[in-house]
Amino acid sequence: MFRVREQTWHVEPSGPLRGDIVVRGSKNAVTKHMVAAMLGDTPSVIRNAPEVGDVDITTEMLEALGYRVGRCGGEITIAPADAPLARVPEAFTGLNRIPILMLGPLLHRTGEAFVPLVGGDAIGRRPVDFHLAALRALGAEVKEGPAGITARAARLRGNRIDLPYPSVGATETVLLSAVLAEGQTVLRGAATEPEVVELALFLQRMGARIELSPDRRIVIEGVPRLRGASTRLAGDRIEAFSYLVAGLVTRGEVRVHGCPQDRLVTAITTLAKMGAQFDITEEWISATAPGALRPAAVHTDTHPGFMTDWQQPLMVLFTQAEGLSVLHETVFENRLVYVPALQTMGCEIEVFAACLGGPACRYQDTNAVHSAVIRGVSKLRGAEVTMPDVRAGFSAVLAAAVADRSSVLHGVHHIERGYHRPFEQFSTLGLTIRRAEA
Ligand code: UD1
């Protein structure tokens, strides 16, 4: 059964980080494709898959349900289960966000489903109410219990569903549930993130009938069966951005291969406004900062805005820009939980419950701490800190890389859940890291 491997990194600041990084397919797409494969009656193949903890967890969940999963390098093959079990074991409670997405596919296969409480990063309440409302709209009887969620439906039926906010996960739940439902589903207020579109394309290869309309509308005509399909995942835009910033913040230069430019358009423009210079080709993107970095005001948003998973590396970059920068997080209400660790490392960051920088957001009249003002240039100190989540973990490594002395970083499993071989990648770029099992 899946066990988190506790690990600590000892990071030695090693000057500018330079070199080439190849990013694999995105963490936020791979596991959803694995869930989609549950719907096919023949095997599916997912190529260019990253080696991340979330894939390990999802593999074990699928195997526990009776699916056969083969993994070889970056290729994952998922073969249908003859008689899949209807319960994701409670041992998977809180490990990631994937079980909730399995409800629809399990209902199609077995008519009933139980999934344990989902986890993922502690970056807000992260409720699943949109997912459950969508499943109910499709005709499932859904009950929430202390250990997890139980659903029943002899057959899901298409319906009109309006999402109150364009949630990535809830859009994926609708896609994964409506493709085999009887009749038409019209989803309004859908997420349009590239990873969502990638999932829709994979389902289309499996035989699904999906129309992506303007204005966040997705129309799905249910079909009676889906076959397996094969695909090559596109590069991870979060990893690509994170390593470009690793080069900039240490005054080096990282060349990132494998992530298309159109996945990074807003990120590139934001960094360019701060003084970064880019070289962009079909194969790779590299960034350098020849002069002083300028401060900026950035608010996170749904696609194609500045992604919420990009703000943590950016926060460290802000500490090395000359002047005051502002960050306004509008997607999750509690995504600045990692700031205390950065403050311990000398980052001059003040957080506020107000909407600073950009338009007022959903958290305007709440006491959610979701804006930050960052003073640069700060001299960062090496320290001993614990990473609270995957993206915050990466920012702690960046702070450690520009600090005045070595740092000890606990909770490395968070980074490994979402980044492909981060220890090897940072080492390739010239960062001195020593690993210790806790
Ligand atoms: C996914 C990504 C995450 C990314 C996020 C936004 C994965 C595994 N994770 O998370 O890296 O930061 O999209 O791009 O793909 N909400 C509700 N009720 C729900 C569902 C969501 O209120 O039922 C709210 C959330 O609390 C949040 C907002 O909607 O405030 C957006 O969340 P969502 O887009 O669903 O994020 P995830 O799919 O969890």
GROMACS .gro file of C-alpha atoms and ligand atoms in nm:
model
  477
    1MET     CA    1   0.000   0.000   0.000
    2PHE     CA    2   0.115   0.352  -0.078
    3ARG     CA    3   0.346   0.511   0.177
    4VAL     CA    4   0.482   0.867   0.176
    5ARG     CA    5   0.864   0.860   0.190
    6GLU     CA    6   0.972   1.131   0.436
    7GLN     CA    7   1.285   1.304   0.315
    8THR     CA    8   1.499   1.605   0.389
    9TRP     CA    9   1.718   1.804   0.150
   10HIS     CA   10   2.033   1.989   0.255
   11VAL     CA   11   2.075   2.269   0.000
   12GLU     CA   12   2.400   2.460  -0.048
   13PRO     CA   13   2.375   2.789  -0.241
   14SER     CA   14   2.590   2.727  -0.548
   15GLY     CA   15   2.576   3.046  -0.755
   16PRO     CA   16   2.387   3.087  -1.082
   17LEU     CA   17   2.188   2.783  -1.197
   18ARG     CA   18   2.252   2.706  -1.561
   19GLY     CA   19   2.173   2.428  -1.802
   20ASP     CA   20   1.905   2.238  -1.989
   21ILE     CA   21   1.591   2.084  -1.841
   22VAL     CA   22   1.350   1.859  -2.026
   23VAL     CA   23   0.998   1.873  -1.884
   24ARG     CA   24   0.764   1.578  -1.918
   25GLY     CA   25   0.386   1.580  -1.955
   26SER     CA   26   0.203   1.769  -1.688
   27LYS     CA   27   0.122   1.637  -1.345
   28ASN     CA   28  -0.222   1.798  -1.367
   29ALA     CA   29  -0.304   1.606  -1.686
   30VAL     CA   30  -0.146   1.264  -1.640
   31THR     CA   31  -0.358   1.140  -1.351
   32LYS     CA   32  -0.680   1.260  -1.518
   33HIS     CA   33  -0.587   1.063  -1.830
   34MET     CA   34  -0.534   0.760  -1.608
   35VAL     CA   35  -0.888   0.804  -1.473
   36ALA     CA   36  -1.023   0.849  -1.828
   37ALA     CA   37  -0.865   0.515  -1.921
   38MET     CA   38  -1.105   0.350  -1.672
   39LEU     CA   39  -1.385   0.428  -1.921
   40GLY     CA   40  -1.235   0.238  -2.215
   41ASP     CA   41  -1.314  -0.126  -2.290
   42THR     CA   42  -0.967  -0.177  -2.444
   43PRO     CA   43  -0.623  -0.068  -2.309
   44SER     CA   44  -0.505   0.295  -2.318
   45VAL     CA   45  -0.147   0.420  -2.346
   46ILE     CA   46  -0.023   0.752  -2.205
   47ARG     CA   47   0.325   0.858  -2.319
   48ASN     CA   48   0.564   1.129  -2.194
   49ALA     CA   49   0.424   1.076  -1.844
   50PRO     CA   50   0.619   1.237  -1.559
   51GLU     CA   51   0.760   1.026  -1.278
   52VAL     CA   52   0.577   1.199  -0.996
   53GLY     CA   53   0.429   1.079  -0.667
   54ASP     CA   54   0.075   1.148  -0.792
   55VAL     CA   55   0.120   0.886  -1.066
   56ASP     CA   56   0.240   0.632  -0.806
   57ILE     CA   57  -0.066   0.703  -0.590
   58THR     CA   58  -0.308   0.684  -0.886
   59THR     CA   59  -0.146   0.363  -1.013
   60GLU     CA   60  -0.200   0.198  -0.675
   61MET     CA   61  -0.562   0.318  -0.663
   62LEU     CA   62  -0.634   0.176  -1.009
   63GLU     CA   63  -0.467  -0.154  -0.920
   64ALA     CA   64  -0.669  -0.172  -0.597
   65LEU     CA   65  -0.983  -0.142  -0.814
   66GLY     CA   66  -0.870  -0.426  -1.042
   67TYR     CA   67  -0.718  -0.236  -1.337
   68ARG     CA   68  -0.383  -0.350  -1.471
   69VAL     CA   69  -0.129  -0.070  -1.494
   70GLY     CA   70   0.206  -0.112  -1.671
   71ARG     CA   71   0.474   0.156  -1.641
   72CYS     CA   72   0.791   0.169  -1.843
   73GLY     CA   73   0.992   0.491  -1.856
   74GLY     CA   74   0.744   0.760  -1.952
   75GLU     CA   75   0.480   0.520  -2.082
   76ILE     CA   76   0.177   0.412  -1.882
   77THR     CA   77  -0.055   0.137  -2.009
   78ILE     CA   78  -0.389   0.083  -1.841
   79ALA     CA   79  -0.591  -0.227  -1.919
   80PRO     CA   80  -0.960  -0.252  -1.828
   81ALA     CA   81  -1.066  -0.450  -1.524
   82ASP     CA   82  -1.300  -0.743  -1.599
   83ALA     CA   83  -1.503  -0.672  -1.287
   84PRO     CA   84  -1.375  -0.355  -1.120
   85LEU     CA   85  -1.436  -0.306  -0.750
   86ALA     CA   86  -1.664  -0.017  -0.661
   87ARG     CA   87  -1.463   0.110  -0.362
   88VAL     CA   88  -1.140   0.307  -0.358
   89PRO     CA   89  -0.986   0.182  -0.031
   90GLU     CA   90  -0.979   0.421   0.264
   91ALA     CA   91  -0.601   0.379   0.279
   92PHE     CA   92  -0.591   0.642   0.002
   93THR     CA   93  -0.765   0.905   0.216
   94GLY     CA   94  -0.616   1.251   0.181
   95LEU     CA   95  -0.331   1.159  -0.054
   96ASN     CA   96  -0.441   1.355  -0.361
   97ARG     CA   97  -0.745   1.497  -0.545
   98ILE     CA   98  -0.796   1.204  -0.783
   99PRO     CA   99  -1.053   0.979  -0.603
  100ILE     CA  100  -1.335   1.232  -0.652
  101LEU     CA  101  -1.278   1.213  -1.030
  102MET     CA  102  -1.324   0.834  -1.016
  103LEU     CA  103  -1.687   0.857  -0.902
  104GLY     CA  104  -1.830   0.902  -1.254
  105PRO     CA  105  -1.622   0.624  -1.419
  106LEU     CA  106  -1.697   0.384  -1.130
  107LEU     CA  107  -2.070   0.456  -1.157
  108HIS     CA  108  -2.058   0.368  -1.526
  109ARG     CA  109  -1.876   0.045  -1.456
  110THR     CA  110  -2.047  -0.076  -1.140
  111GLY     CA  111  -2.356   0.138  -1.072
  112GLU     CA  112  -2.216   0.233  -0.732
  113ALA     CA  113  -1.902   0.387  -0.595
  114PHE     CA  114  -1.725   0.483  -0.276
  115VAL     CA  115  -1.427   0.718  -0.267
  116PRO     CA  116  -1.242   0.827   0.046
  117LEU     CA  117  -1.200   1.194   0.137
  118VAL     CA  118  -0.972   1.369  -0.109
  119GLY     CA  119  -0.656   1.555  -0.016
  120GLY     CA  120  -0.401   1.744  -0.217
  121ASP     CA  121  -0.232   2.061  -0.104
  122ALA     CA  122  -0.364   2.246   0.199
  123ILE     CA  123  -0.429   2.568   0.010
  124GLY     CA  124  -0.785   2.647   0.105
  125ARG     CA  125  -1.102   2.465   0.197
  126ARG     CA  126  -1.094   2.287  -0.139
  127PRO     CA  127  -1.454   2.168  -0.117
  128VAL     CA  128  -1.597   1.918  -0.365
  129ASP     CA  129  -1.951   2.062  -0.370
  130PHE     CA  130  -1.941   2.144  -0.746
  131HIS     CA  131  -1.838   1.785  -0.824
  132LEU     CA  132  -2.120   1.641  -0.613
  133ALA     CA  133  -2.382   1.883  -0.748
  134ALA     CA  134  -2.281   1.788  -1.103
  135LEU     CA  135  -2.309   1.415  -1.030
  136ARG     CA  136  -2.652   1.471  -0.870
  137ALA     CA  137  -2.759   1.669  -1.179
  138LEU     CA  138  -2.657   1.367  -1.388
  139GLY     CA  139  -2.889   1.152  -1.178
  140ALA     CA  140  -2.658   1.000  -0.917
  141GLU     CA  141  -2.769   0.959  -0.559
  142VAL     CA  142  -2.474   1.096  -0.361
  143LYS     CA  143  -2.415   1.070   0.014
  144GLU     CA  144  -2.133   1.232   0.210
  145GLY     CA  145  -2.011   1.034   0.512
  146PRO     CA  146  -1.730   1.085   0.763
  147ALA     CA  147  -1.496   0.854   0.568
  148GLY     CA  148  -1.586   0.950   0.214
  149ILE     CA  149  -1.851   0.977  -0.053
  150THR     CA  150  -2.091   0.709  -0.170
  151ALA     CA  151  -2.276   0.736  -0.502
  152ARG     CA  152  -2.533   0.520  -0.680
  153ALA     CA  153  -2.685   0.535  -1.027
  154ALA     CA  154  -2.817   0.260  -1.250
  155ARG     CA  155  -2.741   0.493  -1.546
  156LEU     CA  156  -2.624   0.855  -1.554
  157ARG     CA  157  -2.835   1.087  -1.771
  158GLY     CA  158  -2.725   1.408  -1.943
  159ASN     CA  159  -2.840   1.740  -1.802
  160ARG     CA  160  -2.765   2.113  -1.794
  161ILE     CA  161  -2.498   2.198  -1.541
  162ASP     CA  162  -2.384   2.548  -1.444
  163LEU     CA  163  -2.061   2.579  -1.248
  164PRO     CA  164  -2.056   2.875  -1.006
  165TYR     CA  165  -1.679   2.910  -1.072
  166PRO     CA  166  -1.479   2.756  -1.359
  167SER     CA  167  -1.329   2.479  -1.148
  168VAL     CA  168  -1.074   2.257  -1.323
  169GLY     CA  169  -1.161   1.949  -1.119
  170ALA     CA  170  -1.538   1.991  -1.144
  171THR     CA  171  -1.515   2.039  -1.522
  172GLU     CA  172  -1.316   1.716  -1.537
  173THR     CA  173  -1.576   1.537  -1.325
  174VAL     CA  174  -1.846   1.646  -1.572
  175LEU     CA  175  -1.640   1.534  -1.872
  176LEU     CA  176  -1.555   1.197  -1.717
  177SER     CA  177  -1.917   1.138  -1.615
  178ALA     CA  178  -2.115   1.278  -1.909
  179VAL     CA  179  -1.925   1.102  -2.191
  180LEU     CA  180  -2.099   0.771  -2.116
  181ALA     CA  181  -2.425   0.918  -1.982
  182GLU     CA  182  -2.748   0.881  -2.172
  183GLY     CA  183  -2.827   1.192  -2.377
  184GLN     CA  184  -2.682   1.540  -2.390
  185THR     CA  185  -2.501   1.736  -2.119
  186VAL     CA  186  -2.449   2.109  -2.152
  187LEU     CA  187  -2.190   2.244  -1.912
  188ARG     CA  188  -2.170   2.621  -1.861
  189GLY     CA  189  -1.896   2.803  -1.673
  190ALA     CA  190  -1.641   2.533  -1.762
  191ALA     CA  191  -1.268   2.562  -1.698
  192THR     CA  192  -1.061   2.606  -2.014
  193GLU     CA  193  -0.715   2.526  -1.875
  194PRO     CA  194  -0.491   2.349  -2.129
  195GLU     CA  195  -0.491   2.034  -1.916
  196VAL     CA  196  -0.874   2.025  -1.930
  197VAL     CA  197  -0.873   2.060  -2.308
  198GLU     CA  198  -0.606   1.789  -2.326
  199LEU     CA  199  -0.836   1.555  -2.130
  200ALA     CA  200  -1.127   1.638  -2.362
  201LEU     CA  201  -0.909   1.554  -2.664
  202PHE     CA  202  -0.810   1.221  -2.510
  203LEU     CA  203  -1.174   1.136  -2.443
  204GLN     CA  204  -1.253   1.230  -2.804
  205ARG     CA  205  -0.987   0.980  -2.917
  206MET     CA  206  -1.164   0.721  -2.703
  207GLY     CA  207  -1.483   0.788  -2.900
  208ALA     CA  208  -1.649   1.058  -2.688
  209ARG     CA  209  -1.859   1.330  -2.853
  210ILE     CA  210  -1.749   1.660  -2.705
  211GLU     CA  211  -1.795   2.012  -2.842
  212LEU     CA  212  -1.593   2.296  -2.694
  213SER     CA  213  -1.794   2.612  -2.752
  214PRO     CA  214  -1.700   2.973  -2.679
  215ASP     CA  215  -1.802   3.132  -2.349
  216ARG     CA  216  -1.696   2.840  -2.133
  217ARG     CA  217  -1.963   2.605  -2.269
  218ILE     CA  218  -1.901   2.234  -2.329
  219VAL     CA  219  -2.161   2.013  -2.495
  220ILE     CA  220  -2.128   1.638  -2.451
  221GLU     CA  221  -2.342   1.379  -2.632
  222GLY     CA  222  -2.325   1.057  -2.436
  223VAL     CA  223  -2.220   0.742  -2.622
  224PRO     CA  224  -2.282   0.379  -2.516
  225ARG     CA  225  -1.914   0.272  -2.511
  226LEU     CA  226  -1.561   0.409  -2.529
  227ARG     CA  227  -1.250   0.227  -2.647
  228GLY     CA  228  -0.897   0.276  -2.516
  229ALA     CA  229  -0.678   0.541  -2.684
  230SER     CA  230  -0.318   0.647  -2.689
  231THR     CA  231  -0.165   0.992  -2.652
  232ARG     CA  232   0.154   1.183  -2.581
  233LEU     CA  233   0.111   1.440  -2.304
  234ALA     CA  234   0.219   1.799  -2.368
  235GLY     CA  235   0.487   1.955  -2.145
  236ASP     CA  236   0.413   2.073  -1.791
  237ARG     CA  237   0.373   2.452  -1.790
  238ILE     CA  238   0.415   2.473  -1.413
  239GLU     CA  239   0.749   2.293  -1.418
  240ALA     CA  240   0.866   2.492  -1.718
  241PHE     CA  241   0.789   2.823  -1.546
  242SER     CA  242   0.944   2.709  -1.217
  243TYR     CA  243   1.279   2.620  -1.378
  244LEU     CA  244   1.288   2.937  -1.589
  245VAL     CA  245   1.254   3.130  -1.261
  246ALA     CA  246   1.525   2.912  -1.101
  247GLY     CA  247   1.763   3.047  -1.364
  248LEU     CA  248   1.647   3.409  -1.327
  249VAL     CA  249   1.648   3.423  -0.949
  250THR     CA  250   2.007   3.294  -0.926
  251ARG     CA  251   2.116   3.520  -1.217
  252GLY     CA  252   2.186   3.216  -1.432
  253GLU     CA  253   2.008   3.081  -1.739
  254VAL     CA  254   1.790   2.774  -1.769
  255ARG     CA  255   1.682   2.641  -2.106
  256VAL     CA  256   1.357   2.447  -2.078
  257HIS     CA  257   1.273   2.189  -2.344
  258GLY     CA  258   0.940   2.020  -2.402
  259CYS     CA  259   0.681   2.283  -2.308
  260PRO     CA  260   0.502   2.467  -2.590
  261GLN     CA  261   0.519   2.846  -2.581
  262ASP     CA  262   0.140   2.885  -2.595
  263ARG     CA  263   0.114   2.724  -2.251
  264LEU     CA  264   0.336   2.996  -2.107
  265VAL     CA  265   0.220   3.309  -2.284
  266THR     CA  266   0.109   3.507  -1.976
  267ALA     CA  267   0.403   3.382  -1.771
  268ILE     CA  268   0.656   3.491  -2.032
  269THR     CA  269   0.503   3.838  -2.060
  270THR     CA  270   0.501   3.881  -1.682
  271LEU     CA  271   0.868   3.785  -1.651
  272ALA     CA  272   0.959   4.004  -1.952
  273LYS     CA  273   0.797   4.305  -1.781
  274MET     CA  274   1.028   4.238  -1.487
  275GLY     CA  275   1.333   4.257  -1.712
  276ALA     CA  276   1.381   3.895  -1.824
  277GLN     CA  277   1.498   3.835  -2.181
  278PHE     CA  278   1.375   3.528  -2.366
  279ASP     CA  279   1.501   3.310  -2.644
  280ILE     CA  280   1.212   3.105  -2.780
  281THR     CA  281   1.226   2.827  -3.040
  282GLU     CA  282   1.001   2.534  -3.130
  283GLU     CA  283   1.209   2.306  -2.905
  284TRP     CA  284   1.303   2.518  -2.605
  285ILE     CA  285   1.262   2.844  -2.415
  286SER     CA  286   1.540   3.011  -2.217
  287ALA     CA  287   1.540   3.319  -1.993
  288THR     CA  288   1.812   3.547  -1.856
  289ALA     CA  289   1.807   3.873  -1.663
  290PRO     CA  290   2.100   4.080  -1.786
  291GLY     CA  291   2.016   4.389  -1.574
  292ALA     CA  292   1.833   4.458  -1.249
  293LEU     CA  293   1.493   4.292  -1.207
  294ARG     CA  294   1.195   4.529  -1.186
  295PRO     CA  295   0.905   4.479  -0.941
  296ALA     CA  296   0.552   4.399  -1.065
  297ALA     CA  297   0.188   4.370  -0.957
  298VAL     CA  298   0.041   4.033  -1.051
  299HIS     CA  299  -0.294   3.870  -0.982
  300THR     CA  300  -0.355   3.502  -1.035
  301ASP     CA  301  -0.652   3.394  -1.242
  302THR     CA  302  -0.811   3.115  -1.440
  303HIS     CA  303  -0.669   3.040  -1.786
  304PRO     CA  304  -0.542   3.229  -1.981
  305GLY     CA  305  -0.452   3.448  -1.681
  306PHE     CA  306  -0.146   3.414  -1.459
  307MET     CA  307  -0.174   3.066  -1.311
  308THR     CA  308  -0.209   3.021  -0.934
  309ASP     CA  309   0.061   2.749  -0.944
  310TRP     CA  310   0.311   3.000  -1.082
  311GLN     CA  311   0.290   3.245  -0.794
  312GLN     CA  312   0.520   3.062  -0.549
  313PRO     CA  313   0.841   3.077  -0.759
  314LEU     CA  314   0.742   3.430  -0.863
  315MET     CA  315   0.723   3.532  -0.496
  316VAL     CA  316   1.092   3.442  -0.450
  317LEU     CA  317   1.180   3.625  -0.771
  318PHE     CA  318   1.000   3.934  -0.635
  319THR     CA  319   1.237   3.934  -0.335
  320GLN     CA  320   1.525   3.982  -0.580
  321ALA     CA  321   1.358   4.265  -0.781
  322GLU     CA  322   1.439   4.626  -0.694
  323GLY     CA  323   1.134   4.772  -0.514
  324LEU     CA  324   0.786   4.673  -0.398
  325SER     CA  325   0.590   4.401  -0.577
  326VAL     CA  326   0.232   4.293  -0.518
  327LEU     CA  327   0.078   3.947  -0.552
  328HIS     CA  328  -0.300   3.897  -0.541
  329GLU     CA  329  -0.415   3.532  -0.524
  330THR     CA  330  -0.772   3.503  -0.653
  331VAL     CA  331  -0.815   3.130  -0.720
  332PHE     CA  332  -0.757   2.972  -0.376
  333GLU     CA  333  -0.826   3.159  -0.053
  334ASN     CA  334  -0.537   3.013   0.143
  335ARG     CA  335  -0.252   2.977  -0.103
  336LEU     CA  336  -0.007   3.200   0.086
  337VAL     CA  337   0.045   2.947   0.366
  338TYR     CA  338   0.406   2.904   0.262
  339VAL     CA  339   0.497   3.269   0.328
  340PRO     CA  340   0.611   3.211   0.691
  341ALA     CA  341   0.877   2.963   0.567
  342LEU     CA  342   1.004   3.224   0.319
  343GLN     CA  343   0.999   3.492   0.592
  344THR     CA  344   1.219   3.265   0.806
  345MET     CA  345   1.461   3.267   0.514
  346GLY     CA  346   1.475   3.648   0.509
  347CYS     CA  347   1.209   3.723   0.247
  348GLU     CA  348   1.044   4.058   0.329
  349ILE     CA  349   0.680   3.974   0.262
  350GLU     CA  350   0.368   4.117   0.429
  351VAL     CA  351   0.034   3.950   0.377
  352PHE     CA  352  -0.313   4.110   0.373
  353ALA     CA  353  -0.679   4.004   0.373
  354ALA     CA  354  -0.752   4.280   0.117
  355CYS     CA  355  -0.755   4.257  -0.264
  356LEU     CA  356  -0.430   4.432  -0.359
  357GLY     CA  357  -0.308   4.449  -0.718
  358GLY     CA  358  -0.569   4.374  -0.985
  359PRO     CA  359  -0.949   4.372  -0.961
  360ALA     CA  360  -1.142   4.278  -0.647
  361CYS     CA  361  -1.196   3.902  -0.623
  362ARG     CA  362  -1.436   3.652  -0.460
  363TYR     CA  363  -1.246   3.686  -0.132
  364GLN     CA  364  -1.299   4.062  -0.109
  365ASP     CA  365  -1.529   4.061   0.192
  366THR     CA  366  -1.380   3.764   0.372
  367ASN     CA  367  -1.089   3.747   0.610
  368ALA     CA  368  -0.893   3.527   0.370
  369VAL     CA  369  -0.529   3.631   0.363
  370HIS     CA  370  -0.472   3.635  -0.011
  371SER     CA  371  -0.257   3.936  -0.104
  372ALA     CA  372   0.110   3.999  -0.042
  373VAL     CA  373   0.347   4.293  -0.070
  374ILE     CA  374   0.708   4.193  -0.127
  375ARG     CA  375   1.010   4.416  -0.077
  376GLY     CA  376   1.323   4.360  -0.280
  377VAL     CA  377   1.611   4.326  -0.300
  378SER     CA  378   1.628   4.110   0.014
  379LYS     CA  379   1.931   3.924   0.139
  380LEU     CA  380   1.806   3.572   0.198
  381ARG     CA  381   1.930   3.351   0.483
  382GLY     CA  382   1.976   2.977   0.491
  383ALA     CA  383   1.733   2.818   0.739
  384GLU     CA  384   1.561   2.496   0.842
  385VAL     CA  385   1.204   2.496   0.711
  386THR     CA  386   0.921   2.255   0.632
  387MET     CA  387   0.750   2.265   0.292
  388PRO     CA  388   0.371   2.278   0.327
  389ASP     CA  389   0.278   2.187  -0.033
  390VAL     CA  390   0.413   2.102  -0.375
  391ARG     CA  391   0.451   2.448  -0.532
  392ALA     CA  392   0.556   2.609  -0.204
  393GLY     CA  393   0.822   2.338  -0.177
  394PHE     CA  394   0.976   2.453  -0.502
  395SER     CA  395   0.985   2.814  -0.380
  396ALA     CA  396   1.170   2.706  -0.065
  397VAL     CA  397   1.438   2.542  -0.283
  398LEU     CA  398   1.470   2.864  -0.486
  399ALA     CA  399   1.507   3.072  -0.169
  400ALA     CA  400   1.769   2.825  -0.044
  401ALA     CA  401   1.956   2.855  -0.375
  402VAL     CA  402   2.000   3.233  -0.332
  403ALA     CA  403   2.055   3.231   0.047
  404ASP     CA  404   2.381   3.320   0.220
  405ARG     CA  405   2.438   2.971   0.366
  406SER     CA  406   2.300   2.620   0.354
  407SER     CA  407   1.938   2.530   0.432
  408VAL     CA  408   1.763   2.219   0.555
  409LEU     CA  409   1.429   2.156   0.384
  410HIS     CA  410   1.181   1.905   0.526
  411GLY     CA  411   0.872   1.763   0.352
  412VAL     CA  412   1.044   1.694   0.019
  413HIS     CA  413   0.773   1.438  -0.070
  414HIS     CA  414   0.552   1.737  -0.154
  415ILE     CA  415   0.785   1.843  -0.437
  416GLU     CA  416   0.823   1.485  -0.553
  417ARG     CA  417   0.445   1.448  -0.574
  418GLY     CA  418   0.434   1.708  -0.850
  419TYR     CA  419   0.777   1.758  -1.013
  420HIS     CA  420   0.954   1.503  -1.231
  421ARG     CA  421   1.278   1.397  -1.054
  422PRO     CA  422   1.345   1.738  -0.896
  423PHE     CA  423   1.661   1.625  -0.713
  424GLU     CA  424   1.823   1.520  -1.042
  425GLN     CA  425   1.696   1.830  -1.228
  426PHE     CA  426   1.832   2.076  -0.969
  427SER     CA  427   2.161   1.883  -0.953
  428THR     CA  428   2.192   1.907  -1.335
  429LEU     CA  429   2.155   2.284  -1.305
  430GLY     CA  430   2.446   2.297  -1.059
  431LEU     CA  431   2.268   2.317  -0.723
  432THR     CA  432   2.442   2.123  -0.447
  433ILE     CA  433   2.180   1.910  -0.269
  434ARG     CA  434   2.226   1.622  -0.030
  435ARG     CA  435   1.935   1.391   0.045
  436ALA     CA  436   1.865   1.241   0.389
  437GLU     CA  437   1.586   0.999   0.477
  438ALA     CA  438   1.397   1.130   0.779
  439UD1     C1  439  -0.644   2.210  -1.019
  439UD1     C2  440  -0.496   2.182  -1.016
  439UD1     C3  441  -0.422   2.287  -0.935
  439UD1     C4  442  -0.455   2.425  -0.988
  439UD1     C5  443  -0.606   2.445  -0.994
  439UD1     C6  444  -0.646   2.577  -1.059
  439UD1     C7  445  -0.487   1.941  -1.031
  439UD1     C8  446  -0.455   1.812  -0.963
  439UD1     N1  447  -0.474   2.049  -0.956
  439UD1     O1  448  -0.692   2.198  -0.885
  439UD1     O2  449  -0.281   2.265  -0.946
  439UD1     O3  450  -0.401   2.522  -0.900
  439UD1     O4  451  -0.668   2.340  -1.071
  439UD1     O5  452  -0.589   2.587  -1.188
  439UD1     O6  453  -0.519   1.945  -1.149
  439UD1     N2  454  -1.404   2.488  -0.582
  439UD1     C9  455  -1.519   2.483  -0.506
  439UD1     N3  456  -1.594   2.368  -0.509
  439UD1    C10  457  -1.557   2.259  -0.585
  439UD1    C11  458  -1.440   2.267  -0.663
  439UD1    C12  459  -1.365   2.382  -0.659
  439UD1     O7  460  -1.553   2.580  -0.436
  439UD1     O8  461  -1.629   2.158  -0.584
  439UD1    C13  462  -1.318   2.611  -0.578
  439UD1    C14  463  -1.185   2.584  -0.510
  439UD1     O9  464  -1.195   2.588  -0.371
  439UD1    C15  465  -1.100   2.695  -0.568
  439UD1    C16  466  -1.156   2.710  -0.710
  439UD1    O10  467  -1.285   2.650  -0.709
  439UD1    O11  468  -1.121   2.815  -0.496
  439UD1    C17  469  -1.071   2.648  -0.819
  439UD1    O12  470  -1.048   2.513  -0.787
  439UD1     P1  471  -1.027   2.402  -0.900
  439UD1    O13  472  -1.013   2.472  -1.031
  439UD1    O14  473  -1.133   2.299  -0.885
  439UD1    O15  474  -0.889   2.340  -0.861
  439UD1     P2  475  -0.848   2.187  -0.858
  439UD1    O16  476  -0.913   2.114  -0.970
  439UD1    O17  477  -0.863   2.135  -0.719
   0.00000   0.00000   0.00000
